XYZ file of C-alpha atoms in Angstrom:
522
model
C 89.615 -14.712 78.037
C 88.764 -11.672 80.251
C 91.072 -9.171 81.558
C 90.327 -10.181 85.119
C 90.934 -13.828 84.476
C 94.411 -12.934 83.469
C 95.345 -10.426 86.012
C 95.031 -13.375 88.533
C 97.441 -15.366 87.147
C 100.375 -13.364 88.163
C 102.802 -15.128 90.178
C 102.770 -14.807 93.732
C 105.949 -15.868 96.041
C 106.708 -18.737 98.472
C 106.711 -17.899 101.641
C 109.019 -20.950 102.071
C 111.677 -18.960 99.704
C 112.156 -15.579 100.882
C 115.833 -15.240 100.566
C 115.492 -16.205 96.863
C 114.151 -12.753 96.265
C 117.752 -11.271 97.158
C 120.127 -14.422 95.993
C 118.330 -14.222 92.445
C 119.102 -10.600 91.879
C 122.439 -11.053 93.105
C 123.403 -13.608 91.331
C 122.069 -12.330 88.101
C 123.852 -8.908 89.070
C 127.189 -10.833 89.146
C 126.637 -12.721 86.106
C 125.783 -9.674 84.102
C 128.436 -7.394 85.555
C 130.627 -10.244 84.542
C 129.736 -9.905 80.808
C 129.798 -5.602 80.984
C 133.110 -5.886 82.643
C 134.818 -8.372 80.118
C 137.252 -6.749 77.696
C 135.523 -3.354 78.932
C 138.786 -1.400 77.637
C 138.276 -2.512 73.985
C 138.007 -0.382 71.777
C 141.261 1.368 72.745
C 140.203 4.992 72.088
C 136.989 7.023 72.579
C 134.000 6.113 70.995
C 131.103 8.197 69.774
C 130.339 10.459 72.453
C 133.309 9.398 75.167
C 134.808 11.990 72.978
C 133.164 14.784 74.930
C 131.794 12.733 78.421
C 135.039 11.235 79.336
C 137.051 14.358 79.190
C 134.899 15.746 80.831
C 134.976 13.789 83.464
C 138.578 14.243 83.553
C 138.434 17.773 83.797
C 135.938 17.570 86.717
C 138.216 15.015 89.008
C 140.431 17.336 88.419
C 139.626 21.163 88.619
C 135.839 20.871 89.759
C 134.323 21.908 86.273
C 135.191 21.312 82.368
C 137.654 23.095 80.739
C 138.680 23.706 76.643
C 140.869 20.975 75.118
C 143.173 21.875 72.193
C 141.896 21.337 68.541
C 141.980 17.159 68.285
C 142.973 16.159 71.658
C 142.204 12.573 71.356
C 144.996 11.404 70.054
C 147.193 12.359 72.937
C 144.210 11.733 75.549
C 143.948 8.239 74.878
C 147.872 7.932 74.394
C 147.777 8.714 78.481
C 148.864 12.321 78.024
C 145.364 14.986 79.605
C 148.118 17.537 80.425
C 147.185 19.262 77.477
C 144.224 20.597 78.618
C 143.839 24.305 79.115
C 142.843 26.641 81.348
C 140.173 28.183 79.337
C 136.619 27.197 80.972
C 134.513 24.794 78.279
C 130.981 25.191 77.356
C 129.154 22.239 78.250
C 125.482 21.615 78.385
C 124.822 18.574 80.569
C 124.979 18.950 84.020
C 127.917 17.228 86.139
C 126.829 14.167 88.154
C 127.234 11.960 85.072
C 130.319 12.992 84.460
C 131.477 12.957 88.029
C 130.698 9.454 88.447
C 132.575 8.467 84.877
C 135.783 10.151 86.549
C 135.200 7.913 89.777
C 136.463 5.405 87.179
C 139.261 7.440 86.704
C 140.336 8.549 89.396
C 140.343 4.970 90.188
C 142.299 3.383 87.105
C 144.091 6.552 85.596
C 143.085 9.051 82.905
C 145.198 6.080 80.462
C 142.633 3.525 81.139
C 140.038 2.681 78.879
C 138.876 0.238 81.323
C 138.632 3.050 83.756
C 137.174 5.755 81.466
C 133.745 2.861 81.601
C 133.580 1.613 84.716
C 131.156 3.754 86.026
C 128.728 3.001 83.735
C 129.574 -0.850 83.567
C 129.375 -0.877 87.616
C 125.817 1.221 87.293
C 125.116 -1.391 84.743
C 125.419 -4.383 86.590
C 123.959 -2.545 89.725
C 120.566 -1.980 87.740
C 120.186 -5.742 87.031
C 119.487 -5.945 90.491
C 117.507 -3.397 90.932
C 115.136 -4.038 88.441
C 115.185 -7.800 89.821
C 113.805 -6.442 93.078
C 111.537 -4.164 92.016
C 109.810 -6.840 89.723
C 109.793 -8.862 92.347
C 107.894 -6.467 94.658
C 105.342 -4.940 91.951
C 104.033 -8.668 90.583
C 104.982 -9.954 94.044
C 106.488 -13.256 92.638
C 110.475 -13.576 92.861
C 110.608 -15.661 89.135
C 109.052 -12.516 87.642
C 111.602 -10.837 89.222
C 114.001 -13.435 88.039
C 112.867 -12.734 84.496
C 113.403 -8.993 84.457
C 116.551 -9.058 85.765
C 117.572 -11.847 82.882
C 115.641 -9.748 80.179
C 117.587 -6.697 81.343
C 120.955 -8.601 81.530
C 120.617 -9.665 77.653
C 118.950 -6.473 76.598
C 121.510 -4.674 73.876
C 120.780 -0.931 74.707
C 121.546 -1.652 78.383
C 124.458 -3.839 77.572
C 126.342 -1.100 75.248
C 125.700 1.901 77.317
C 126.913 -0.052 80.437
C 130.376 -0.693 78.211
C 130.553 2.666 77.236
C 131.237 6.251 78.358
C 128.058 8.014 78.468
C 125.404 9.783 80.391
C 122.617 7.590 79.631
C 123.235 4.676 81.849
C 123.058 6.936 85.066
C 119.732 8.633 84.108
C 118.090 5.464 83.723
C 119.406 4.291 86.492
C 118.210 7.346 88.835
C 114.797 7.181 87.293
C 114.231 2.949 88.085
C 115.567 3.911 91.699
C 112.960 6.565 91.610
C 110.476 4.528 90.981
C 111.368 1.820 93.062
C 110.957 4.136 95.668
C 107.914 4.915 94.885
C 106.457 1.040 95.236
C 107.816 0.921 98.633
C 106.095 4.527 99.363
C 102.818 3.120 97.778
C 102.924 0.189 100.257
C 104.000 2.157 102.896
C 101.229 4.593 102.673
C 98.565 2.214 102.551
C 99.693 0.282 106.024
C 99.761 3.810 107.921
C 96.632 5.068 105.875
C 95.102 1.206 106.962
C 96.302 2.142 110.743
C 95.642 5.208 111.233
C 92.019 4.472 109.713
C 91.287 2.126 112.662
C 92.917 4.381 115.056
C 90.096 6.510 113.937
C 87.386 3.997 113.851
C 89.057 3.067 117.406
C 88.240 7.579 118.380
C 84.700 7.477 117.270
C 83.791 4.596 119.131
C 84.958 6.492 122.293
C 83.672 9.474 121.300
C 86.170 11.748 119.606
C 85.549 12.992 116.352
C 86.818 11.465 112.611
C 87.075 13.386 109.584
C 85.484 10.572 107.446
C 85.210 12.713 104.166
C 88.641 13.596 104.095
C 90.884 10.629 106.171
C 94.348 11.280 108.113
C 97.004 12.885 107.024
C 99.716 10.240 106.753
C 102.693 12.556 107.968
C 106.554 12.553 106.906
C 107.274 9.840 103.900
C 110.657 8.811 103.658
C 110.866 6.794 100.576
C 108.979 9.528 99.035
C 111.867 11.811 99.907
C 114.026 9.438 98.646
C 112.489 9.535 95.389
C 112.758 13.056 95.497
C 116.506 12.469 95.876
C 117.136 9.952 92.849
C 115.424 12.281 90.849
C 117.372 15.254 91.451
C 120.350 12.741 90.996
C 118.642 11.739 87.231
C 118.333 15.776 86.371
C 121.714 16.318 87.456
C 122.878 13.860 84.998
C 120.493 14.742 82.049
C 117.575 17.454 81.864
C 114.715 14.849 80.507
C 114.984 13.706 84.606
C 112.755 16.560 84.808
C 109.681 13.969 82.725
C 110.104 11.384 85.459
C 109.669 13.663 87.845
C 106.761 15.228 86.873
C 104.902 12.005 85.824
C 105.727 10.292 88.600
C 104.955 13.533 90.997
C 101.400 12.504 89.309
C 101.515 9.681 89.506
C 101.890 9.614 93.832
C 99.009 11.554 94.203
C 96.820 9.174 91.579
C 98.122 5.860 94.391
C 96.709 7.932 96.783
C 93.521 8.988 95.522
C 92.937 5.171 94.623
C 94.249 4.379 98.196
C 91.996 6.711 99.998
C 88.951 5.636 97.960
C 89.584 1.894 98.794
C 89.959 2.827 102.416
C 86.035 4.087 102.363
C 86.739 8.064 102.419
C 83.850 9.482 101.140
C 86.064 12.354 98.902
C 88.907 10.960 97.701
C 90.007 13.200 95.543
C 90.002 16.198 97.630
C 91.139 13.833 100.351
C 94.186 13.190 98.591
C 94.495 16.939 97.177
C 94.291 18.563 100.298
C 96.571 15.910 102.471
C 98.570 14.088 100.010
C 99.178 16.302 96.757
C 101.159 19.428 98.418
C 103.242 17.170 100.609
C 103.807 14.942 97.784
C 105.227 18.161 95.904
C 107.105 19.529 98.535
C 108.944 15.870 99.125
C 109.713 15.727 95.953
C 110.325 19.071 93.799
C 112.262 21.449 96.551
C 114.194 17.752 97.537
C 114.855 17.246 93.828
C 116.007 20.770 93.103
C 118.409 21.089 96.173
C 119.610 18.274 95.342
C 120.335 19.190 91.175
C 122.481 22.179 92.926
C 124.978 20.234 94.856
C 125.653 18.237 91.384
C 126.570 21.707 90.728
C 129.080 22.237 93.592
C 132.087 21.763 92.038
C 131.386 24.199 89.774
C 129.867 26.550 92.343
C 133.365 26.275 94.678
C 135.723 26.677 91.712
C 135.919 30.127 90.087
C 136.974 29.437 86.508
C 133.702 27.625 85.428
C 131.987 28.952 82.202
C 129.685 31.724 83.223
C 130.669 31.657 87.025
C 131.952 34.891 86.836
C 128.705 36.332 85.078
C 126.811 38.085 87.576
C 130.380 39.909 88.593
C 130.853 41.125 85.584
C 126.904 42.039 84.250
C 125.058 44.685 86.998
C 121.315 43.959 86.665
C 118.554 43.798 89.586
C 119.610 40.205 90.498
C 123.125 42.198 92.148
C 121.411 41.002 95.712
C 121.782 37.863 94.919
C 124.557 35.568 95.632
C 127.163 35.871 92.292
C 127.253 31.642 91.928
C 123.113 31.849 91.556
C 123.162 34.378 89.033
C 125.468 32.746 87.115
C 124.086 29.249 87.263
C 120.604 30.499 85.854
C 122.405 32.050 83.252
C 124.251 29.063 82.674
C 121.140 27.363 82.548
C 119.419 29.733 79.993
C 122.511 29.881 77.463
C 122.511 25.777 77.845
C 118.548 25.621 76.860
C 118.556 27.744 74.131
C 121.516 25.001 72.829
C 119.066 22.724 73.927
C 116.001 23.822 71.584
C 117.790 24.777 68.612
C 119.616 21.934 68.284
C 118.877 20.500 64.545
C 121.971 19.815 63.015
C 121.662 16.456 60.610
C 123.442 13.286 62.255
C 123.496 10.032 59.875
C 122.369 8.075 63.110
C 119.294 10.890 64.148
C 115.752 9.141 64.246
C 112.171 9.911 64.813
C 110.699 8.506 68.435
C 107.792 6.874 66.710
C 110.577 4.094 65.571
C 112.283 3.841 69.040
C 109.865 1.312 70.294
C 110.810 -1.231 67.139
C 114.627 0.186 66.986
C 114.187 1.380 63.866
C 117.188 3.125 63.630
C 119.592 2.044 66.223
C 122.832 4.306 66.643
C 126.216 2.881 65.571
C 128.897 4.150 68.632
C 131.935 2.340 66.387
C 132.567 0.610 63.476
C 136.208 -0.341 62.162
C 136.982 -2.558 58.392
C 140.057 -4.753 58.681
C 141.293 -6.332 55.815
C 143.039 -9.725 55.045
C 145.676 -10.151 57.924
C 144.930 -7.123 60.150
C 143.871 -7.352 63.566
C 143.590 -10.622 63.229
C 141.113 -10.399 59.822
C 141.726 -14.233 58.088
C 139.163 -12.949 55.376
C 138.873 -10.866 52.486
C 137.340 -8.254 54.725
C 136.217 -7.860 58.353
C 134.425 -5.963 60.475
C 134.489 -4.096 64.309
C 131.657 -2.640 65.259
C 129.125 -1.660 68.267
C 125.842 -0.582 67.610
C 123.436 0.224 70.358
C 120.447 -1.742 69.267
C 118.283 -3.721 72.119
C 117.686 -7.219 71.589
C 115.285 -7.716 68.749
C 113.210 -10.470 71.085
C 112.621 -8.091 73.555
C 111.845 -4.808 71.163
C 110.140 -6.963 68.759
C 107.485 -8.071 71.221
C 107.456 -4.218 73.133
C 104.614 -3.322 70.823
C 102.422 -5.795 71.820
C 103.787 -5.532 75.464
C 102.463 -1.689 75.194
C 98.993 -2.807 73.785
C 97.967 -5.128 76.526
C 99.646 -2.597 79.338
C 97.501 -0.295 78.311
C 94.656 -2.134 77.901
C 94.898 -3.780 81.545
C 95.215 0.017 82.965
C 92.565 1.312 80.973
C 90.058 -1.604 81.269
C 90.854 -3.218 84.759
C 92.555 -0.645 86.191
C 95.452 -2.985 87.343
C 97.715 -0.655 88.678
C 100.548 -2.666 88.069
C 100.216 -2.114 83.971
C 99.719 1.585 84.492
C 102.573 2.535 86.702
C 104.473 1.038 83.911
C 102.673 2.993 81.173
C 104.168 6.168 83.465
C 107.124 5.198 83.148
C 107.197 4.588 79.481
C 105.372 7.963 79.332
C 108.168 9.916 81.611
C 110.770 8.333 79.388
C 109.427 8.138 75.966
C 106.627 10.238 75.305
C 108.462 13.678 75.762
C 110.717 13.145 73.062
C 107.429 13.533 70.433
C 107.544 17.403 70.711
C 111.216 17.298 70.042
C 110.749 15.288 66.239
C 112.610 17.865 64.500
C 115.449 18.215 66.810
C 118.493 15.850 66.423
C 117.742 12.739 68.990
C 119.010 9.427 68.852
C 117.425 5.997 69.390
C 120.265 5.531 72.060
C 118.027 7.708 74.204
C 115.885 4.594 74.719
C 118.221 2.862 77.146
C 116.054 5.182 79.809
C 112.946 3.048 78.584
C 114.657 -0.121 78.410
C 113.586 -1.140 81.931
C 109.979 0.133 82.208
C 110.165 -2.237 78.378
C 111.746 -4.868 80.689
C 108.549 -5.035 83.290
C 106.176 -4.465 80.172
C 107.274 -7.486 78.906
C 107.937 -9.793 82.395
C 103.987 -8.553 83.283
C 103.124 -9.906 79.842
C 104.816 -13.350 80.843
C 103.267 -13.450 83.802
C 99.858 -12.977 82.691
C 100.930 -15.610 79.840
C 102.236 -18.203 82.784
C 99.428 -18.505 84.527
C 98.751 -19.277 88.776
C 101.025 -21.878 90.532
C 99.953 -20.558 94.257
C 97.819 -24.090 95.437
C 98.016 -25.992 92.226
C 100.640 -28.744 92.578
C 99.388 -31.193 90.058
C 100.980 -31.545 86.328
C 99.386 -28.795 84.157
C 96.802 -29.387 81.894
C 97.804 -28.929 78.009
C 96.820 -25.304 77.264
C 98.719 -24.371 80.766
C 101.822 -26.210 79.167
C 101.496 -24.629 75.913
C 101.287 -21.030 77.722
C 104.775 -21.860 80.092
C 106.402 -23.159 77.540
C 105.865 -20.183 75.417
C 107.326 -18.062 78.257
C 110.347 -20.253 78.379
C 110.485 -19.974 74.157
C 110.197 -16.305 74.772
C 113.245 -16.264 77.580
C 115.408 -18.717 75.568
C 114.970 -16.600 72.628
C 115.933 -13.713 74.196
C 119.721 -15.387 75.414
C 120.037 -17.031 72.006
C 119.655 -13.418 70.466
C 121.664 -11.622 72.649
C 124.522 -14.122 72.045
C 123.891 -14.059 68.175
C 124.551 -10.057 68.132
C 127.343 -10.470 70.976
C 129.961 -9.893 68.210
C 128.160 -6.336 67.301
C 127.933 -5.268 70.662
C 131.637 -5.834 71.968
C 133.869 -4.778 68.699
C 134.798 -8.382 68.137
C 136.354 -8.547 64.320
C 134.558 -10.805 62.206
C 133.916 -11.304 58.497
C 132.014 -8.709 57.060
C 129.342 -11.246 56.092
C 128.688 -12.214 59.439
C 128.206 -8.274 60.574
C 126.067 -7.908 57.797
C 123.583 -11.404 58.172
C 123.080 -9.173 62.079
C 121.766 -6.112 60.297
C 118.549 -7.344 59.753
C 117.129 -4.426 58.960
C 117.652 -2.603 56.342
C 118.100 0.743 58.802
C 120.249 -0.623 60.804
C 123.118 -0.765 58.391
C-alpha cells in the first residue's frame, strides 16, 4: 500500500460536530486532572528532586530569588517549619519560572502542603491534555484524532508522574507544545493572507500596477508567531534545552513558508521566503523569546541578595557602563554553564538517550519497603514506589511510530509527519552530544507529546476514511479499526496495571516486581 493511499485516510471532521472539538478536550482535561489531583500529597515528604525545586520555590514566593538552607533541611521543611532558611544567597542553575509557578501552589496551600508543593505541575498537567487534544485536532483536522491524543496523553506514565510531582519538567514541555501549537495556527494563518494578498496582486496587474511574481508579498506582523516567541522564552526560562525548540522550530517557520510560497506559484521560493519571511520570523521569535527569559529573571533582578547580583559592583572590568543587574546575570549565566557541561557525576538512575525512546532505563523518584503490619503491609513484604516510566503501549510502539513519520516526511512530504519529526528532534535529538554527561530518561516527558501525535497519526493512517462512506466496512477496514481500538484499550488497561507504581500505593513486593518487566527497570 502506497504512502499516498494512506495519507488520505486521515480523519477529517463533521461539520455537523464542531463543538465536539472543545467538549472532547475538556472533558478529557477534567477526567485526567481528576486522576493527577487524587491523593496528590502522598508521599508525605519530598521526593527525588522536590528536594531542591520545591524549596526553591519557597524561597522565590518569598524573597524573589533562592537562598542556602541549613545542612538537611527536609526534615523540618516538610514538618511545616521553612523558617530555617538563611539569608545566604543559593547557587542554583535553572532559571526561575519553573520554580515560580511550583510556589503558586504554595503560596496557595502553605509551605506545609504536599498537596500544594505539586499543584502546579498537576494543574499544568491536566491543562496539557487539552492542549494536545486541540492541537491534534487541528494538525489531522479530525476531532477523534484529537480525542485519541488527548486519551494517549492522559494514560501516558512520564506525563502522569511529573504532573504529581515537583519538578521542572512538566512546564518545559508544556511551553514547547504551546509553542508549537502556535505555530499550526501561524502556518494556517499565513497561507490565508499569503492566498489574499496573492489575488490582491493578481487583482493590481490586471489594472495595471506592478507584482513582484518572483518574490510574493510580504505577509506583515504575525501574531501567533509572536506568541510562539513568547512560550518559548517561557520554556527557556524554566529549563535551558527550550533553547532546541526554539531553534528547530525557528527552522522550521521558514521551511512552512518556503513550501507555502512555492504552492502559491512564486517563481523563487526560497529566496522569497528568505528575504520576506526568514528575518521577520527571527526577529518574532528570538529578541521576543529573550526579553521574555529576562523578566523570568525579575525577581532576581529587583532583589539585591541574589547569587552573583552584586558581581559587576564588586569586579571593575570594561562592562562598568553597563547596568550592574546585566553584568551580573551573564555572569550568572556563565558560572551556571560551565555546571552545566561538566556535569558527570555517576547517578544509579543516569541513561544513554539512544534507550529513551524504548524507556530503557526509566528513573525511580521513590521507593519505600514495608514489612508485615506497617503502613498497612498484610504480607511478608511490601512495596511504595513511583517510577517515571511511560506506558509501555505507547513507548513500545514509538519506534515504529518514528519509522513511518519519517518515512511519510521523507517520501511524501506530508507535512504533518515532519513537523512532528521537529519536534522529536528539538526535544530528543540534542541530548546525543551530551552521552557522557549525567541525564535521565525523565527528560523524556518533553517528548512525550510530539510521541503522543506520532502515534495518533499512526492510528489515523491505520483507521482509514469515514468522510462519505456510511455503509458497514468491508473486512480488512474492520480488522484495521479494530486494531486502533486494541491499540487504545491497551493503552488504559496498561496504565491501570502500573497505577500502583506510579502513585506510591503499598503492595506486595511480588506485585511491584511482576511491573518491572524489564530487567532495567528494577
Amino acid at each position: 500500500m502506497s504512502f499516498s493511499t494512506l495519507e488520505t485516510r486521515l480523519l477529517t471532521p463533521r461539520a455537523a460536530h464542531p463543538l465536539l472539538a472543545w467538549v472532547i478536550p475538556a472533558v478529557l482535561a477534567v477526567i485526567g486532572g481528576a486522576l493527577r489531583f487524587y491523593r496528590l500529597g502522598f508521599p508525605p515528604n519530598l521526593v527525588f528532586d522536590e528536594t531542591y525545586y520545591v524549596k526553591d520555590a519557597y524561597s522565590l514566593t518569598r524573597f524573589g530569588h533562592e537562598r542556602d538552607w541549613p545542612e538537611d533541611p527536609n526534615r523540618a521543611f516538610e514538618a511545616g517549619n521553612p523558617e530555617i532558611i538563611l539569608d545566604s544567597p543559593s547557587y542554583v542553575v535553572h532559571p526561575p519560572l519553573g520554580k515560580w509557578l511550583l510556589g503558586s501552589g504554595i503560596e496557595i496551600f502553605g509551605a506545609d502542603s504536599t498537596f500544594g508543593w505539586r499543584f502546579g505541575a498537576a494543574a499544568i498537567g491536566a491543562l496539557s491534555i487539552f492542549l494536545i487534544a486541540r492541537i491534534a485536532t487541528r494538525l489531522f483536522s479530525s476531532v477523534w484524532l484529537g480525542a485519541i491524543a488527548g486519551l494517549l496523553l492522559t494514560v501516558d506514565g512520564e506525563h502522569f508522574v511529573h504532573s504529581r510531582t515537583g519538578l521542572l519538567d512538566i512546564f518545559l514541555m508544556f511551553f514547547i507544545l504551546l509553542a508549537f501549537g502556535f505555530l499550526l495556527l501561524d502556518r494556517e494563518w499565513a497561507r490565508r493572507r499569503l492566498a489574499d494578498r496573492m489575488a490582491g496582486g493578481i487583482t493590481a496587474q490586471m489594472r495595471g500596477w506592478l507584482m513582484p511574481a518572483a518574490f510574493g508579498p510580504s505577509l506583515g506582523l504575525r501574531p501567533w508567531r509572536i506568541a510562539a516567541g513568547i512560550s518559548l522564552g517561557c520554556a527557556t526560562g524554566v529549563k535551558w534545552s527550550g533553547l532546541y525548540a526554539l531553534a528547530v522550530f525557528g527552522l522550521l517557520t521558514v521551511l512552512w513558508d518556503v513550501n507555502a510560497r512555492r504552492r502559491a506559484g512564486i517563481r523563487r521560493p526560497w529566496l522569497a521566503a528568505l528575504g520576506k519571511d526568514a528575518v521577520p520570523a527571527f526577529v518574532s521569535m528570538v529578541p521576543v523569546a529573550l526579553v521574555v527569559y529576562v523578566i523570568c529573571w525579575l525577581g532576581w533582578i529587583l532583589t539585591p541578595g541574589g547569587w552573583d547580583r552584586q558581581w559587576a559592583a564588586e569586579n571593575s572590568g570594561w562592562w562598568d557602563f553597563l547596568p550592574d543587574w546585566l553584568v551580573g546575570l551573564a555572569h550568572y549565566h556563565y558560572t551556571a554553564y560551565s555546571f552545566h557541561v561538566g556535569l558527570d557525576s555517576e547517578h544509579p538512575y543516569m541513561s544513554n538517550p539512544w534507550g529513551w525512546i524504548v524507556q530503557w532505563r526509566p528513573t525511580s523518584f521513590y521507593y519505600e519497603s514495608y514489612a508485615a503490619g506497617e503502613a498497612g503491609c498484610a504480607v511478608e513484604k511490601c512495596s511504595s514506589a513511583i517510577t517515571s516510566v511511560g506506558n509501555p503501549v505507547i513507548w513500545g510502539l514509538a519506534p515504529v511510530v518514528l519509522v513511518i513519520l519519517v518515512g511519510a516526511w521523507a517520501l511524501r512530504r506530508d507535512w504533518r509527519a515532519g513537523a512532528i519529526v521537529a519536534g522529536l528532534l528539538a526535544t530528543w535529538v540534542p541530548w546525543f552530544f551530551y552521552q557522557e554527561r549525567t541525564i535521565f530518561t525523565f527528560y523524556t516527558i518533553v517528548m512525550v507529546p510530539f510521541v503522543v501525535l506520532g502515534l495518533a497519526y499512526c492510528l489515523g493512517l491505520l483507521w482509514g476514511r469515514t468522510r462519505g462512506d456510511r455503509s458497514w466496512p468491508g473486512t480488512e477496514m474492520l480488522a484495521r479499526r479494530l486494531t486502533v481500538g486494541l491499540v487504545v484499550a491497551l493503552a488504559v488497561a496498561a496504565f491501570a496495571w502500573f497505577w500502583p507504581v506510579y502513585t506510591g500505593e503499598v503492595i506486595p513486593y511480588e506485585h511491584w516486581h511482576r511491573r518491572m518487566w524489564n530487567p532495567t527497570w528494577v
